[in-house]
């Protein structure tokens, strides 16, 4: 007989004996226990716990300490969700307040995980954050429909893990050559959610939990006043599983802005009835006080009053989806620093002016786009550093860079270190490109080399031969 089946049968017998010993004879309890042992979705969830959660716990026991503590909370959260999945089969779909009360046990376990990350940072902070953030994936059970404000269950699990994966990747980078147990724990935790939990949700609950049509009602618990002298209730965790508030507008609420405009246009009413008619004397061509000639003084005044740089949005310096650092619309900032990065992340600098950005670490790719008088200092780049549509920028590589490309840029100073002298530099539609390299001696000055921007094309032997223009003078 299958070993897993034997374990499940033994577990079922033990639970039934325990219920008999404590005197619980109610039909509802017996029905739920029997259902938990036979329903395909519950059996599959138990297999998920045995295979994936068991692997996480096995790796955590080899590490111990806080890693084992957060792993136990993860196991407790998955166990709490299993109990909720059983109750879903015997409970009618609740309203918002009832749903908040229904998933309260799972939310309390999440609070334990977030509590471990508070206070002074320990050496296992990355593990604690990975575990706590990953539990947000269990919130898929709160999905009640397309208007509930959540992504669909499968997408929610994937998106939640992407948030936790930022810290998980740090663990893999830090311990890949130090301790195989930490690497195994990080990989096991990732597989618990992707593909583990994701595939379970995809197979059994792709549209959310299936509530009972005739079961009991999940009502919200009445609030009780605290007893005199009792301590205040604990604060909720930073990320709640489910919010009872919704930001979606009511269908009956009046529309505003452009929605109201289009609504009135589509209503069939005479929306132009209130407009004034333009008579002949109102037209510019017929007005004596207007002319199409713009004076020199007026032209210079307009040019002086208009800024040379248009700010297209609010300034940003943030990491998006754990993969891409975005630095946008920074003006007059000389202290921009990115120090918490890794080789799988990219940096995109857009629309900055009179600023300096320092990238203190190895990244995969750097792109500087539409910047003016911008300075970028970085250490190492895995793929390439790209400078596009810029004017008067300075870029310094303190480490290594295999490829540097300059496109549609006017005025660019490239500073190369000794480790980046073999970099391949590609230019297109650019001018005033100077490359500075360190001198051979320790006290020597930088050597400046201007990249050619003019070429001579000569037709020889059936093809064109292109050579750069060389300039000489006293």
Short mmCIF file of C-alpha atoms in Angstrom, two decimals:
data_model
loop_
_atom_site.label_atom_id
_atom_site.label_comp_id
_atom_site.label_asym_id
_atom_site.label_seq_id
_atom_site.Cartn_x
_atom_site.Cartn_y
_atom_site.Cartn_z
CA UNK A 1 0.00 0.00 0.00
CA UNK A 2 1.20 3.53 -0.72
CA UNK A 3 3.14 4.97 2.23
CA UNK A 4 1.47 8.39 1.95
CA UNK A 5 -1.97 6.78 2.00
CA UNK A 6 -1.07 4.86 5.16
CA UNK A 7 0.05 8.09 6.85
CA UNK A 8 -3.20 9.82 5.92
CA UNK A 9 -5.30 6.95 7.24
CA UNK A 10 -3.35 6.88 10.50
CA UNK A 11 -3.81 10.63 10.85
CA UNK A 12 -7.55 10.33 10.25
CA UNK A 13 -7.91 7.56 12.84
CA UNK A 14 -5.92 9.56 15.40
CA UNK A 15 -8.08 12.65 14.95
CA UNK A 16 -11.32 10.68 15.18
CA UNK A 17 -10.11 8.93 18.35
CA UNK A 18 -9.20 12.29 19.87
CA UNK A 19 -12.62 13.69 19.09
CA UNK A 20 -14.29 10.62 20.62
CA UNK A 21 -12.16 10.87 23.75
CA UNK A 22 -13.11 14.51 24.32
CA UNK A 23 -16.79 13.83 23.82
CA UNK A 24 -17.33 15.74 20.54
CA UNK A 25 -20.15 13.80 18.84
CA UNK A 26 -21.74 16.56 16.75
CA UNK A 27 -22.54 15.62 13.21
CA UNK A 28 -21.02 18.85 11.83
CA UNK A 29 -17.55 18.15 13.28
CA UNK A 30 -17.56 14.53 12.15
CA UNK A 31 -18.69 15.59 8.69
CA UNK A 32 -15.89 18.17 8.35
CA UNK A 33 -13.22 15.74 9.55
CA UNK A 34 -14.38 13.05 7.15
CA UNK A 35 -14.56 15.55 4.32
CA UNK A 36 -11.00 16.69 5.03
CA UNK A 37 -9.76 13.15 4.63
CA UNK A 38 -11.52 12.42 1.32
CA UNK A 39 -11.92 15.67 -0.66
CA UNK A 40 -9.48 15.85 -3.56
CA UNK A 41 -8.59 19.52 -3.03
CA UNK A 42 -7.84 19.02 0.67
CA UNK A 43 -5.80 15.88 -0.02
CA UNK A 44 -3.83 17.80 -2.66
CA UNK A 45 -3.22 20.63 -0.20
CA UNK A 46 -1.97 18.15 2.40
CA UNK A 47 0.42 16.74 -0.20
CA UNK A 48 1.58 20.32 -0.85
CA UNK A 49 2.39 20.70 2.84
CA UNK A 50 4.14 17.35 3.01
CA UNK A 51 6.30 17.92 -0.07
CA UNK A 52 7.13 21.62 -0.08
CA UNK A 53 6.63 22.82 3.50
CA UNK A 54 8.43 19.72 4.71
CA UNK A 55 11.42 20.58 2.53
CA UNK A 56 11.53 24.13 3.92
CA UNK A 57 11.42 22.81 7.49
CA UNK A 58 14.11 20.23 6.78
CA UNK A 59 16.50 22.92 5.50
CA UNK A 60 15.59 25.28 8.37
CA UNK A 61 16.37 22.65 11.01
CA UNK A 62 19.93 22.43 9.69
CA UNK A 63 20.32 26.21 10.15
CA UNK A 64 18.34 26.74 13.36
CA UNK A 65 17.86 30.06 15.13
CA UNK A 66 15.62 32.69 13.58
CA UNK A 67 15.49 30.86 10.25
CA UNK A 68 13.83 27.94 12.00
CA UNK A 69 11.49 30.32 13.86
CA UNK A 70 10.18 31.99 10.69
CA UNK A 71 9.91 28.59 8.99
CA UNK A 72 7.68 27.34 11.80
CA UNK A 73 5.43 30.37 11.32
CA UNK A 74 5.25 29.62 7.58
CA UNK A 75 4.23 26.02 8.35
CA UNK A 76 1.63 27.30 10.83
CA UNK A 77 0.20 29.68 8.21
CA UNK A 78 -0.19 26.91 5.63
CA UNK A 79 -1.85 24.74 8.26
CA UNK A 80 -4.23 27.58 9.13
CA UNK A 81 -5.17 27.99 5.48
CA UNK A 82 -5.87 24.26 5.23
CA UNK A 83 -8.39 24.56 8.07
CA UNK A 84 -10.01 27.50 6.31
CA UNK A 85 -10.27 25.55 3.07
CA UNK A 86 -12.16 22.83 4.91
CA UNK A 87 -14.52 25.37 6.48
CA UNK A 88 -15.14 27.00 3.08
CA UNK A 89 -16.88 23.82 1.91
CA UNK A 90 -19.43 24.12 4.74
CA UNK A 91 -19.84 27.92 4.78
CA UNK A 92 -21.86 30.25 2.62
CA UNK A 93 -20.03 33.07 0.86
CA UNK A 94 -19.80 35.84 3.47
CA UNK A 95 -20.07 39.57 3.09
CA UNK A 96 -17.06 41.83 3.57
CA UNK A 97 -17.28 41.96 7.36
CA UNK A 98 -17.86 38.23 7.57
CA UNK A 99 -14.89 37.51 5.33
CA UNK A 100 -12.60 39.63 7.50
CA UNK A 101 -13.67 37.61 10.54
CA UNK A 102 -13.41 34.33 8.63
CA UNK A 103 -9.76 34.78 7.64
CA UNK A 104 -8.76 36.29 10.98
CA UNK A 105 -6.83 33.15 12.11
CA UNK A 106 -4.63 33.35 9.01
CA UNK A 107 -4.13 37.08 9.46
CA UNK A 108 -2.97 36.53 13.04
CA UNK A 109 -0.29 34.09 11.90
CA UNK A 110 0.92 36.64 9.36
CA UNK A 111 1.24 39.10 12.23
CA UNK A 112 3.64 36.69 13.94
CA UNK A 113 5.86 36.62 10.87
CA UNK A 114 5.99 40.41 10.57
CA UNK A 115 6.73 40.70 14.30
CA UNK A 116 9.94 38.72 13.73
CA UNK A 117 11.20 41.40 11.30
CA UNK A 118 10.73 44.28 13.73
CA UNK A 119 13.36 45.71 16.00
CA UNK A 120 17.08 45.64 15.47
CA UNK A 121 18.22 43.92 12.30
CA UNK A 122 19.84 40.54 12.80
CA UNK A 123 22.18 38.64 10.52
CA UNK A 124 19.17 36.66 9.27
CA UNK A 125 17.05 39.71 8.38
CA UNK A 126 16.86 38.66 4.72
CA UNK A 127 15.43 35.29 5.74
CA UNK A 128 12.84 36.90 8.02
CA UNK A 129 11.72 39.38 5.35
CA UNK A 130 11.52 36.67 2.70
CA UNK A 131 9.34 34.50 4.92
CA UNK A 132 7.08 37.33 6.12
CA UNK A 133 6.54 38.88 2.69
CA UNK A 134 5.92 35.51 1.07
CA UNK A 135 2.90 34.83 3.30
CA UNK A 136 0.96 37.52 1.44
CA UNK A 137 0.49 34.89 -1.28
CA UNK A 138 -1.94 33.04 1.02
CA UNK A 139 -4.35 35.98 0.69
CA UNK A 140 -5.67 34.40 -2.52
CA UNK A 141 -8.31 32.74 -0.33
CA UNK A 142 -9.91 36.18 0.15
CA UNK A 143 -10.64 36.55 -3.58
CA UNK A 144 -14.40 36.92 -4.06
CA UNK A 145 -14.67 38.23 -7.61
CA UNK A 146 -13.31 40.70 -10.12
CA UNK A 147 -14.66 43.66 -8.12
CA UNK A 148 -12.98 42.73 -4.82
CA UNK A 149 -9.85 44.79 -5.54
CA UNK A 150 -7.46 41.83 -5.80
CA UNK A 151 -5.77 40.09 -8.69
CA UNK A 152 -7.09 36.66 -9.58
CA UNK A 153 -5.74 33.89 -7.31
CA UNK A 154 -3.03 32.57 -9.65
CA UNK A 155 -1.76 36.05 -10.48
CA UNK A 156 -1.91 37.08 -6.81
CA UNK A 157 0.32 34.18 -5.76
CA UNK A 158 2.89 35.02 -8.44
CA UNK A 159 2.87 38.76 -7.69
CA UNK A 160 3.24 38.20 -3.95
CA UNK A 161 6.21 35.93 -4.44
CA UNK A 162 7.89 38.47 -6.72
CA UNK A 163 7.90 40.88 -3.78
CA UNK A 164 9.49 38.32 -1.45
CA UNK A 165 11.93 37.17 -4.14
CA UNK A 166 13.87 40.45 -3.81
CA UNK A 167 15.16 39.32 -0.41
CA UNK A 168 15.36 35.67 -1.45
CA UNK A 169 17.82 36.55 -4.22
CA UNK A 170 20.00 38.32 -1.69
CA UNK A 171 20.22 35.12 0.33
CA UNK A 172 21.25 33.15 -2.75
CA UNK A 173 23.95 35.68 -3.63
CA UNK A 174 25.30 35.93 -0.10
CA UNK A 175 25.46 32.22 0.72
CA UNK A 176 26.09 30.61 -2.67
CA UNK A 177 29.76 30.09 -1.81
CA UNK A 178 29.41 30.08 2.00
CA UNK A 179 26.68 27.73 3.21
CA UNK A 180 24.68 25.30 1.08
CA UNK A 181 21.96 24.98 3.75
CA UNK A 182 20.90 28.61 3.32
CA UNK A 183 20.82 28.19 -0.46
CA UNK A 184 18.68 25.06 -0.07
CA UNK A 185 16.28 26.91 2.25
CA UNK A 186 15.86 29.81 -0.20
CA UNK A 187 15.26 27.47 -3.14
CA UNK A 188 12.81 25.35 -1.14
CA UNK A 189 10.84 28.43 -0.10
CA UNK A 190 10.59 29.63 -3.69
CA UNK A 191 9.37 26.23 -4.90
CA UNK A 192 6.78 26.23 -2.10
CA UNK A 193 5.02 29.15 -3.82
CA UNK A 194 6.16 28.77 -7.43
CA UNK A 195 5.31 26.16 -8.60
CA UNK A 196 3.84 24.63 -5.41
CA UNK A 197 1.03 26.91 -4.24
CA UNK A 198 0.54 28.42 -7.70
CA UNK A 199 -0.09 25.03 -9.31
CA UNK A 200 -2.42 24.01 -6.47
CA UNK A 201 -4.54 27.14 -6.92
CA UNK A 202 -4.49 26.68 -10.69
CA UNK A 203 -5.79 23.11 -10.40
CA UNK A 204 -8.37 23.46 -7.63
CA UNK A 205 -9.31 27.13 -7.05
CA UNK A 206 -8.48 29.19 -10.16
CA UNK A 207 -11.48 31.49 -9.53
CA UNK A 208 -11.15 31.58 -5.76
CA UNK A 209 -12.54 29.32 -3.02
CA UNK A 210 -15.77 27.46 -3.77
CA UNK A 211 -18.22 28.38 -1.00
CA UNK A 212 -21.18 26.24 0.00
CA UNK A 213 -24.62 27.23 -1.25
CA UNK A 214 -26.48 25.73 1.75
CA UNK A 215 -23.90 25.82 4.54
CA UNK A 216 -23.70 27.90 7.68
CA UNK A 217 -23.24 31.66 7.62
CA UNK A 218 -19.90 33.22 8.48
CA UNK A 219 -20.94 36.21 10.59
CA UNK A 220 -18.68 38.85 12.04
CA UNK A 221 -17.90 38.44 15.73
CA UNK A 222 -19.34 41.11 18.04
CA UNK A 223 -16.89 43.57 19.43
CA UNK A 224 -16.33 43.47 23.20
CA UNK A 225 -15.15 46.31 25.36
CA UNK A 226 -11.80 45.62 27.03
CA UNK A 227 -11.88 44.73 30.70
CA UNK A 228 -10.70 47.38 33.16
CA UNK A 229 -6.94 47.24 33.52
CA UNK A 230 -6.51 44.94 30.54
CA UNK A 231 -3.62 45.62 28.14
CA UNK A 232 -4.48 47.26 24.81
CA UNK A 233 -5.07 44.93 21.85
CA UNK A 234 -2.05 44.24 19.61
CA UNK A 235 -1.56 46.32 16.49
CA UNK A 236 -2.46 44.69 13.17
CA UNK A 237 0.38 43.48 10.90
CA UNK A 238 1.74 45.91 8.30
CA UNK A 239 0.08 44.04 5.44
CA UNK A 240 -3.44 42.79 6.08
CA UNK A 241 -4.79 39.84 4.19
CA UNK A 242 -7.98 41.61 3.29
CA UNK A 243 -9.21 45.16 3.48
CA UNK A 244 -12.88 45.84 4.03
CA UNK A 245 -12.59 49.15 2.20
CA UNK A 246 -12.76 49.49 -1.52
CA UNK A 247 -11.53 52.26 -3.76
CA UNK A 248 -13.79 51.48 -6.68
CA UNK A 249 -16.42 54.14 -7.40
CA UNK A 250 -20.06 53.27 -7.01
CA UNK A 251 -21.92 52.70 -10.29
CA UNK A 252 -24.62 55.13 -9.13
CA UNK A 253 -22.17 57.89 -8.25
CA UNK A 254 -22.05 60.80 -10.69
CA UNK A 255 -19.12 60.74 -13.06
CA UNK A 256 -16.53 63.46 -13.04
CA UNK A 257 -13.92 64.84 -15.40
CA UNK A 258 -13.68 63.43 -18.92
CA UNK A 259 -16.04 60.57 -18.03
CA UNK A 260 -18.81 63.11 -17.51
CA UNK A 261 -17.98 64.78 -20.82
CA UNK A 262 -18.22 61.55 -22.81
CA UNK A 263 -21.33 60.53 -20.93
CA UNK A 264 -23.08 63.74 -21.96
CA UNK A 265 -21.88 63.42 -25.55
CA UNK A 266 -23.23 59.87 -25.78
CA UNK A 267 -26.54 60.86 -24.20
CA UNK A 268 -27.81 62.29 -27.49
CA UNK A 269 -28.53 65.73 -26.06
CA UNK A 270 -27.67 68.90 -27.94
CA UNK A 271 -24.36 69.48 -26.21
CA UNK A 272 -23.43 72.38 -28.52
CA UNK A 273 -26.57 74.39 -27.89
CA UNK A 274 -24.91 76.56 -25.25
CA UNK A 275 -21.83 77.48 -27.27
CA UNK A 276 -21.32 81.03 -28.53
CA UNK A 277 -21.16 81.60 -32.27
CA UNK A 278 -17.92 83.12 -33.64
CA UNK A 279 -18.76 86.16 -35.72
CA UNK A 280 -16.59 87.59 -38.52
CA UNK A 281 -15.19 90.43 -36.41
CA UNK A 282 -13.96 87.93 -33.78
CA UNK A 283 -11.67 86.14 -36.23
CA UNK A 284 -7.98 87.00 -35.96
CA UNK A 285 -7.56 87.73 -39.65
CA UNK A 286 -10.21 90.46 -39.41
CA UNK A 287 -8.92 92.11 -36.20
CA UNK A 288 -6.85 95.27 -36.57
CA UNK A 289 -5.21 94.96 -33.14
CA UNK A 290 -3.62 91.57 -33.97
CA UNK A 291 -0.86 90.75 -36.39
CA UNK A 292 1.01 87.64 -37.35
CA UNK A 293 4.45 89.28 -37.11
CA UNK A 294 6.37 88.53 -33.92
CA UNK A 295 8.88 91.21 -32.91
CA UNK A 296 12.46 90.36 -31.95
CA UNK A 297 12.01 91.66 -28.39
CA UNK A 298 8.89 89.56 -27.89
CA UNK A 299 10.64 86.47 -29.25
CA UNK A 300 13.62 86.93 -26.93
CA UNK A 301 11.36 87.53 -23.96
CA UNK A 302 9.48 84.29 -24.57
CA UNK A 303 12.71 82.34 -25.01
CA UNK A 304 14.15 83.72 -21.78
CA UNK A 305 11.01 82.97 -19.82
CA UNK A 306 10.61 79.34 -20.93
CA UNK A 307 12.71 76.72 -19.10
CA UNK A 308 15.14 74.67 -21.16
CA UNK A 309 14.13 71.52 -19.32
CA UNK A 310 10.54 70.37 -18.90
CA UNK A 311 9.82 68.27 -15.88
CA UNK A 312 7.51 65.54 -17.07
CA UNK A 313 6.68 64.04 -13.69
CA UNK A 314 7.57 63.74 -10.01
CA UNK A 315 11.14 62.77 -9.07
CA UNK A 316 11.70 59.06 -8.50
CA UNK A 317 14.43 56.87 -7.07
CA UNK A 318 12.89 53.48 -6.42
CA UNK A 319 13.17 49.77 -7.09
CA UNK A 320 10.30 48.38 -9.15
CA UNK A 321 9.30 44.71 -8.91
CA UNK A 322 12.68 43.88 -7.38
CA UNK A 323 14.30 44.07 -10.82
CA UNK A 324 14.64 47.64 -12.05
CA UNK A 325 15.95 50.76 -10.35
CA UNK A 326 14.21 53.83 -11.74
CA UNK A 327 15.75 57.30 -11.36
CA UNK A 328 13.54 59.92 -13.00
CA UNK A 329 13.17 63.72 -13.09
CA UNK A 330 15.91 64.50 -10.59
CA UNK A 331 17.06 68.14 -10.86
CA UNK A 332 20.02 69.64 -9.00
CA UNK A 333 20.62 66.53 -6.87
CA UNK A 334 24.30 65.65 -6.39
CA UNK A 335 23.83 63.00 -3.71
CA UNK A 336 21.81 60.30 -5.48
CA UNK A 337 23.04 56.87 -4.37
CA UNK A 338 21.99 53.30 -5.16
CA UNK A 339 23.83 51.02 -2.73
CA UNK A 340 21.49 48.04 -2.33
CA UNK A 341 21.68 46.39 -5.76
CA UNK A 342 22.71 43.07 -7.30
CA UNK A 343 23.83 41.67 -10.64
CA UNK A 344 20.28 40.76 -11.73
CA UNK A 345 18.94 44.29 -11.49
CA UNK A 346 19.05 47.09 -14.05
CA UNK A 347 19.23 50.88 -13.63
CA UNK A 348 17.21 53.28 -15.80
CA UNK A 349 17.98 57.01 -15.52
CA UNK A 350 15.52 59.29 -17.33
CA UNK A 351 14.92 63.02 -17.58
CA UNK A 352 17.49 64.13 -14.99
CA UNK A 353 19.43 67.42 -15.03
CA UNK A 354 22.39 68.85 -13.10
CA UNK A 355 22.58 65.77 -10.89
CA UNK A 356 25.06 63.03 -9.94
CA UNK A 357 24.16 59.37 -9.41
CA UNK A 358 26.45 56.82 -7.73
CA UNK A 359 25.78 53.10 -8.21
CA UNK A 360 27.68 51.25 -5.49
CA UNK A 361 27.55 47.67 -6.66
CA UNK A 362 27.39 45.39 -9.69
CA UNK A 363 24.26 45.66 -11.84
CA UNK A 364 23.18 43.99 -15.05
CA UNK A 365 22.53 47.02 -17.24
CA UNK A 366 22.59 50.84 -17.02
CA UNK A 367 20.62 53.14 -19.33
CA UNK A 368 20.89 56.94 -19.25
CA UNK A 369 18.09 58.46 -21.35
CA UNK A 370 17.22 62.12 -22.11
CA UNK A 371 19.45 63.60 -19.43
CA UNK A 372 21.25 66.97 -19.43
CA UNK A 373 24.47 67.72 -17.55
CA UNK A 374 24.16 64.44 -15.69
CA UNK A 375 26.96 62.51 -13.99
CA UNK A 376 26.82 58.74 -13.44
CA UNK A 377 29.47 56.81 -11.49
CA UNK A 378 29.27 53.02 -11.33
CA UNK A 379 31.51 50.11 -10.43
CA UNK A 380 30.69 47.05 -12.53
CA UNK A 381 28.09 46.27 -15.16
CA UNK A 382 27.38 42.78 -16.49
CA UNK A 383 25.86 43.58 -19.89
CA UNK A 384 26.21 47.17 -21.08
CA UNK A 385 26.04 50.86 -20.24
CA UNK A 386 23.84 52.79 -22.70
CA UNK A 387 23.72 56.57 -23.14
CA UNK A 388 20.81 57.70 -25.32
CA UNK A 389 19.40 61.12 -26.28
CA UNK A 390 21.58 63.00 -23.79
CA UNK A 391 23.43 66.31 -23.75
CA UNK A 392 26.59 67.05 -21.76
CA UNK A 393 26.85 63.91 -19.60
CA UNK A 394 29.79 62.39 -17.76
CA UNK A 395 29.97 58.65 -17.10
CA UNK A 396 32.70 57.02 -15.03
CA UNK A 397 33.31 53.28 -14.83
CA UNK A 398 35.35 52.34 -11.75
CA UNK A 399 35.26 48.62 -12.44
CA UNK A 400 34.55 46.63 -15.61
CA UNK A 401 32.07 47.12 -18.44
CA UNK A 402 32.08 44.88 -21.53
CA UNK A 403 30.08 47.29 -23.72
CA UNK A 404 29.39 51.03 -23.73
CA UNK A 405 27.07 52.51 -26.35
CA UNK A 406 26.41 56.19 -27.08
CA UNK A 407 23.47 57.05 -29.35
CA UNK A 408 22.09 60.43 -30.43
CA UNK A 409 24.11 62.26 -27.78
CA UNK A 410 25.97 65.57 -27.89
CA UNK A 411 28.86 66.01 -25.46
CA UNK A 412 29.83 62.90 -23.51
CA UNK A 413 32.84 62.31 -21.26
CA UNK A 414 33.66 58.65 -20.61
CA UNK A 415 36.08 57.81 -17.78
CA UNK A 416 37.43 54.27 -17.94
CA UNK A 417 39.30 52.37 -15.23
CA UNK A 418 42.17 49.99 -15.89
CA UNK A 419 39.72 47.05 -15.71
CA UNK A 420 37.47 48.55 -18.40
CA UNK A 421 40.06 49.50 -21.02
CA UNK A 422 39.00 46.51 -23.14
CA UNK A 423 35.39 47.70 -23.29
CA UNK A 424 33.75 47.88 -26.71
CA UNK A 425 32.51 51.45 -27.33
CA UNK A 426 29.80 51.95 -29.99
CA UNK A 427 28.70 55.42 -31.11
CA UNK A 428 25.93 56.52 -33.49
CA UNK A 429 24.59 59.96 -34.40
CA UNK A 430 26.72 61.48 -31.64
CA UNK A 431 29.26 64.30 -31.36
CA UNK A 432 31.92 65.52 -28.92
CA UNK A 433 32.61 62.10 -27.45
CA UNK A 434 35.80 62.02 -25.37
CA UNK A 435 37.23 58.99 -23.60
CA UNK A 436 39.62 59.47 -20.68
CA UNK A 437 41.87 56.60 -19.63
CA UNK A 438 44.28 56.39 -16.67
CA UNK A 439 47.97 57.03 -17.29
CA UNK A 440 50.47 54.21 -17.08
CA UNK A 441 52.15 55.71 -14.00
CA UNK A 442 50.49 56.05 -10.62
CA UNK A 443 50.90 59.85 -10.57
CA UNK A 444 50.21 60.50 -14.23
CA UNK A 445 47.36 62.53 -15.62
CA UNK A 446 44.39 61.09 -17.44
CA UNK A 447 44.85 60.60 -21.16
CA UNK A 448 42.04 62.11 -23.22
CA UNK A 449 41.06 60.62 -26.58
CA UNK A 450 38.45 62.14 -28.88
CA UNK A 451 36.38 59.63 -30.79
CA UNK A 452 36.00 60.59 -34.48
CA UNK A 453 32.68 61.95 -35.65
CA UNK A 454 33.63 62.68 -39.26
CA UNK A 455 34.42 60.01 -41.85
CA UNK A 456 35.63 59.77 -45.44
CA UNK A 457 33.95 57.26 -47.74
CA UNK A 458 35.91 56.26 -50.87
CA UNK A 459 34.73 53.83 -53.53
CA UNK A 460 37.51 51.29 -54.19
CA UNK A 461 37.48 47.89 -55.86
CA UNK A 462 33.71 47.69 -56.08
CA UNK A 463 32.93 48.80 -52.53
CA UNK A 464 33.08 51.81 -50.24
CA UNK A 465 35.98 52.09 -47.81
CA UNK A 466 35.33 54.25 -44.74
CA UNK A 467 38.08 55.89 -42.69
CA UNK A 468 37.84 58.50 -39.93
CA UNK A 469 38.98 62.04 -40.63
CA UNK A 470 42.33 62.77 -38.99
CA UNK A 471 43.06 66.35 -37.90
CA UNK A 472 46.60 67.73 -37.52
CA UNK A 473 47.89 71.14 -36.59
CA UNK A 474 50.53 73.03 -34.67
#
